[in-house]
CSV table of C-alpha atoms in Angstrom, one decimal:
chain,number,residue,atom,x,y,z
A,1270,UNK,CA,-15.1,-26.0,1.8
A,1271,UNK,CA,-13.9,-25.7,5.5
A,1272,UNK,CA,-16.3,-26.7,8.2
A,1273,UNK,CA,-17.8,-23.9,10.2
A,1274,UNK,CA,-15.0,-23.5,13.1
A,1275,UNK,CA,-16.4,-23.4,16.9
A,1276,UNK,CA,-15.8,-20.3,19.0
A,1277,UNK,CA,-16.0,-20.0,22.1
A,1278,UNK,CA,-16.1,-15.9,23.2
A,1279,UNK,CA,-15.1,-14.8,27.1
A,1280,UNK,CA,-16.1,-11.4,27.7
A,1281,UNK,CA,-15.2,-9.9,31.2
A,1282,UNK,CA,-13.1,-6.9,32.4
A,1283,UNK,CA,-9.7,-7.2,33.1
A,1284,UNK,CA,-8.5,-9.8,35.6
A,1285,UNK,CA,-11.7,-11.1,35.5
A,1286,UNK,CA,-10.3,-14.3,35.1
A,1287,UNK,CA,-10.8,-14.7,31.5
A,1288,UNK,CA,-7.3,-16.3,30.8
A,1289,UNK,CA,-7.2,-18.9,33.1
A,1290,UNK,CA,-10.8,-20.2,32.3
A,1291,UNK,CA,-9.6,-20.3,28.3
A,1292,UNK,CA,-6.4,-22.4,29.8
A,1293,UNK,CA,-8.6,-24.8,31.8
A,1294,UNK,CA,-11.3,-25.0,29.0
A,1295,UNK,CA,-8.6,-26.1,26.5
A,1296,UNK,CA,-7.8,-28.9,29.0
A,1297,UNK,CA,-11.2,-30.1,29.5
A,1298,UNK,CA,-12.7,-29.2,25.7
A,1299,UNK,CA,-13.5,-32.6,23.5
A,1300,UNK,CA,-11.6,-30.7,20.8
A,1301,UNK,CA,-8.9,-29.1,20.4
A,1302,UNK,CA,-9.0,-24.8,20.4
A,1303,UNK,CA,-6.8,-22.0,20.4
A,1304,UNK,CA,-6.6,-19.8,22.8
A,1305,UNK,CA,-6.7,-16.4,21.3
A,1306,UNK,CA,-6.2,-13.1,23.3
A,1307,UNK,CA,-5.7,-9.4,22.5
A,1308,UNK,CA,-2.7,-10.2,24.7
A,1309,UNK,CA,-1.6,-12.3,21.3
A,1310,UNK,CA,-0.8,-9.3,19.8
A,1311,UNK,CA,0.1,-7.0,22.3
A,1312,UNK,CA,3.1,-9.6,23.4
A,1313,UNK,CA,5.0,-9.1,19.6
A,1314,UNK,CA,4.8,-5.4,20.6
A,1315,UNK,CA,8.3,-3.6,21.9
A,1316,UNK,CA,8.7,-4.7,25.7
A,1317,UNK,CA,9.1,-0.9,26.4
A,1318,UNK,CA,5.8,-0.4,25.2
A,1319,UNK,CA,3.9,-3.4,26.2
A,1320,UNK,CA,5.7,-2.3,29.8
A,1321,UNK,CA,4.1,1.6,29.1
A,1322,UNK,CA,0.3,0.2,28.0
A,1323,UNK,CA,0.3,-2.5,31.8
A,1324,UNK,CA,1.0,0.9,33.1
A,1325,UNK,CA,-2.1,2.7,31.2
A,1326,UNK,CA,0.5,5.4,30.0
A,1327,UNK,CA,0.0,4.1,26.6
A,1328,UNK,CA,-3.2,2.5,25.1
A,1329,UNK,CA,-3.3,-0.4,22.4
A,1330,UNK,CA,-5.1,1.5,19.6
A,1331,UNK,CA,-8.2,0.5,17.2
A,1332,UNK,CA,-5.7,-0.2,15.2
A,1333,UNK,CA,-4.7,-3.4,17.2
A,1334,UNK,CA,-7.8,-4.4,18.0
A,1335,UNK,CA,-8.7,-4.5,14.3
A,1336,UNK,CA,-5.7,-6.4,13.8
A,1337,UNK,CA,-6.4,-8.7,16.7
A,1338,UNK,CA,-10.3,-9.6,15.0
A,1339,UNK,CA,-8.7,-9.8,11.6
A,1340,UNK,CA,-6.7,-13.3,13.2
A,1341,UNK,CA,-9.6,-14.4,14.5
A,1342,UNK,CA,-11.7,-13.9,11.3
A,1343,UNK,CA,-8.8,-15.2,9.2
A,1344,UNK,CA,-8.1,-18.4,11.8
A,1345,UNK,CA,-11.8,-19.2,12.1
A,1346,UNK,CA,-11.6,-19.2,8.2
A,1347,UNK,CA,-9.4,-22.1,8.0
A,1348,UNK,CA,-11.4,-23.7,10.4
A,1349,UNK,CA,-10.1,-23.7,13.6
A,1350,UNK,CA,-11.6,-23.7,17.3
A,1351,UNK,CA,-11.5,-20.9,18.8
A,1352,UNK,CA,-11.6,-19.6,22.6
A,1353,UNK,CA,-11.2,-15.7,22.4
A,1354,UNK,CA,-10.2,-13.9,25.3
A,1355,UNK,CA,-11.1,-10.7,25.1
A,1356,UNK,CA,-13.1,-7.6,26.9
A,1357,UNK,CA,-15.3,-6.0,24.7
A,1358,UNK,CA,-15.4,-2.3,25.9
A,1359,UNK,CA,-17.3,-0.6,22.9
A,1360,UNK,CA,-19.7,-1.1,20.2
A,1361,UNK,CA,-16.6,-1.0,17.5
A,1362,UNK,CA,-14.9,-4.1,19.1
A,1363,UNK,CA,-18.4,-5.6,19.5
A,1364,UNK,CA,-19.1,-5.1,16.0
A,1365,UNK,CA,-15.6,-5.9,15.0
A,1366,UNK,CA,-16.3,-9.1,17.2
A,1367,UNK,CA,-19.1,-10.3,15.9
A,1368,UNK,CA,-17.7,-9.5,11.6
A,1369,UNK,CA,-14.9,-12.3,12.5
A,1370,UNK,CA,-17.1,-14.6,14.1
A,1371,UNK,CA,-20.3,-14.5,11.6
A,1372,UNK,CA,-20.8,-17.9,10.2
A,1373,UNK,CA,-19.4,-19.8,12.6
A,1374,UNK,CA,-20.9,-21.7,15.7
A,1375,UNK,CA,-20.2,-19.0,18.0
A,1376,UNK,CA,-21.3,-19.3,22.6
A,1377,UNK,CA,-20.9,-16.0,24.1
A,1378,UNK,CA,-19.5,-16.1,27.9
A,1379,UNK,CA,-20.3,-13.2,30.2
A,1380,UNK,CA,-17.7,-13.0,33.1
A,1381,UNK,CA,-19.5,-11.1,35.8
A,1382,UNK,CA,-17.1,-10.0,38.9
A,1383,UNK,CA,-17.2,-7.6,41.5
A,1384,UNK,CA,-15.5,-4.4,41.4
A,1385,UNK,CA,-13.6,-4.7,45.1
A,1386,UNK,CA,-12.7,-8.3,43.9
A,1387,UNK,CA,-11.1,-7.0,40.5
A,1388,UNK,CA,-8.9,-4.7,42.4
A,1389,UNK,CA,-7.5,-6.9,45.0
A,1390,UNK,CA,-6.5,-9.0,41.8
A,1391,UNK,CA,-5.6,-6.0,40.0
A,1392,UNK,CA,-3.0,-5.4,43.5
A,1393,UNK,CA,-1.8,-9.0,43.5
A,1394,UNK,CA,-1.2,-9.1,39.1
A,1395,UNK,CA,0.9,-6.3,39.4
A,1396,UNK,CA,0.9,-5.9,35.9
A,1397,UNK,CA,-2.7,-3.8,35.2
A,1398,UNK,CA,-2.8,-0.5,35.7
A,1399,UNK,CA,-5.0,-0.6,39.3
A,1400,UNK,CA,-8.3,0.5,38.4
A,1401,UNK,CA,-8.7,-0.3,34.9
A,1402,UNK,CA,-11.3,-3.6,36.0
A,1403,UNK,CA,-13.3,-0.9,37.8
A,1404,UNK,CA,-13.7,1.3,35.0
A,1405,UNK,CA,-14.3,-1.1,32.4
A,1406,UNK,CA,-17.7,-2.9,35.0
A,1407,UNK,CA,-20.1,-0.2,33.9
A,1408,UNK,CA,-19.7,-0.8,29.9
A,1409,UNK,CA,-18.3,-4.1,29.9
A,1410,UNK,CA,-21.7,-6.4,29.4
A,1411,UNK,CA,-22.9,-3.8,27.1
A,1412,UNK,CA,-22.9,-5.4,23.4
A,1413,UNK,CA,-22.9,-8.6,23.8
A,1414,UNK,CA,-25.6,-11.4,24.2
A,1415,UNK,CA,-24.7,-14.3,26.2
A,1416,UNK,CA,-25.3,-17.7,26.5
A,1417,UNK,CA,-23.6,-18.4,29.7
A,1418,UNK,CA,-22.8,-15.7,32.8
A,1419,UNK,CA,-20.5,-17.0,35.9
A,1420,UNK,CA,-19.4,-15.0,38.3
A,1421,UNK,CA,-15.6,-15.7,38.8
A,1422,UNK,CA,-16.0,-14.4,42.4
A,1423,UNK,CA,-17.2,-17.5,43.7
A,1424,UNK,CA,-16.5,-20.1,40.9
A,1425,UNK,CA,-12.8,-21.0,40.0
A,1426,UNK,CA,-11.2,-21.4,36.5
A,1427,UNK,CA,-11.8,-24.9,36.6
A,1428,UNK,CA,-15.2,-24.8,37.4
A,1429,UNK,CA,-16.3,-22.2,34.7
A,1430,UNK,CA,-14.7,-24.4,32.1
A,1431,UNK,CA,-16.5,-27.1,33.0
A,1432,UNK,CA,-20.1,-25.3,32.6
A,1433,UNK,CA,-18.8,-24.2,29.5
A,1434,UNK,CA,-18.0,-27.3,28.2
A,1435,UNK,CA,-21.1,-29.0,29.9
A,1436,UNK,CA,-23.1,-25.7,28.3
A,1437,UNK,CA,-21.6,-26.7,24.7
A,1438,UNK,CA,-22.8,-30.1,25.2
A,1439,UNK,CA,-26.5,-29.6,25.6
């Protein structure tokens, strides 16, 4: 029987910085964990429409995002670490969320941020449709429980991985 696997959950709006604190944490971790995103699946999508959704003239679908927690679920099966990467903007995807990771030693990371910081990122990306971080900071810390909150405005990636990893510690 495969060992429980360890996941590690970031939950944050867009361009909250959610990426880069998975990259740093997977440097600093004691084990080894993929880094999984819903960005994982949107990138084998057509560039024309991956190109169309950064632009909000196209939206992923459930149908995605199901497909999305069925890797998790199935990876965390085999037993791999996980970091997932992901902002939780509805009670299906929280649900959906926590059916992969049940049975597995899961820490939930709340990314707080504020809104005017979002959007200069949002401007400097490029690649987000500006406004989507604003819209998603009134729903996003709805469904989830956490064991950890940081506020990316004033700590860096680096940082935030370390009290994650610190946090796992303990």
């Amino acid at each position: 029987m495969t060992a429980a696997a360890r996941i590690v959950v970031l939950n944050g709006t867009s361009s909250s910085g959610k990426t880069s604190i998975a990259r740093a944490f997977q440097e600093l971790a004691p084990r080894r964990f993929l880094n999984l995103s819903i960005d994982t699946i949107l990138d084998t999508l057509p560039p024309g429409t991956l190109a169309r959704m950064q632009r909000g003239e196209e939206r992923a679908g459930p149908e995605l995002v199901r497909a999305f927690y069925a890797c998790v679920k199935e990876l965390a099966a085999l037993g791999f670490d996980l970091i997932i990467d992901h902002a939780v903007t509805s009670q299906a995807e929280a649900d959906l969320l926590h059916d992969a990771v049940r049975g597995h030693d899961t820490f939930v990371v709340g990314l707080d941020c504020p809104a005017e910081v979002l959007e200069e990122r949002e401007r400097r990306r490029g690649d987000r449709k500006l406004g989507m971080a604003r819209a998603q900071c009134e729903r996003i810390h709805r469904w989830l429980s956490y064991d950890l909150r940081v506020d990316t405005s004033v700590v860096d990636p680096g940082e935030a991985a370390r009290r994650i990893v610190v946090a796992l510690a303990s």
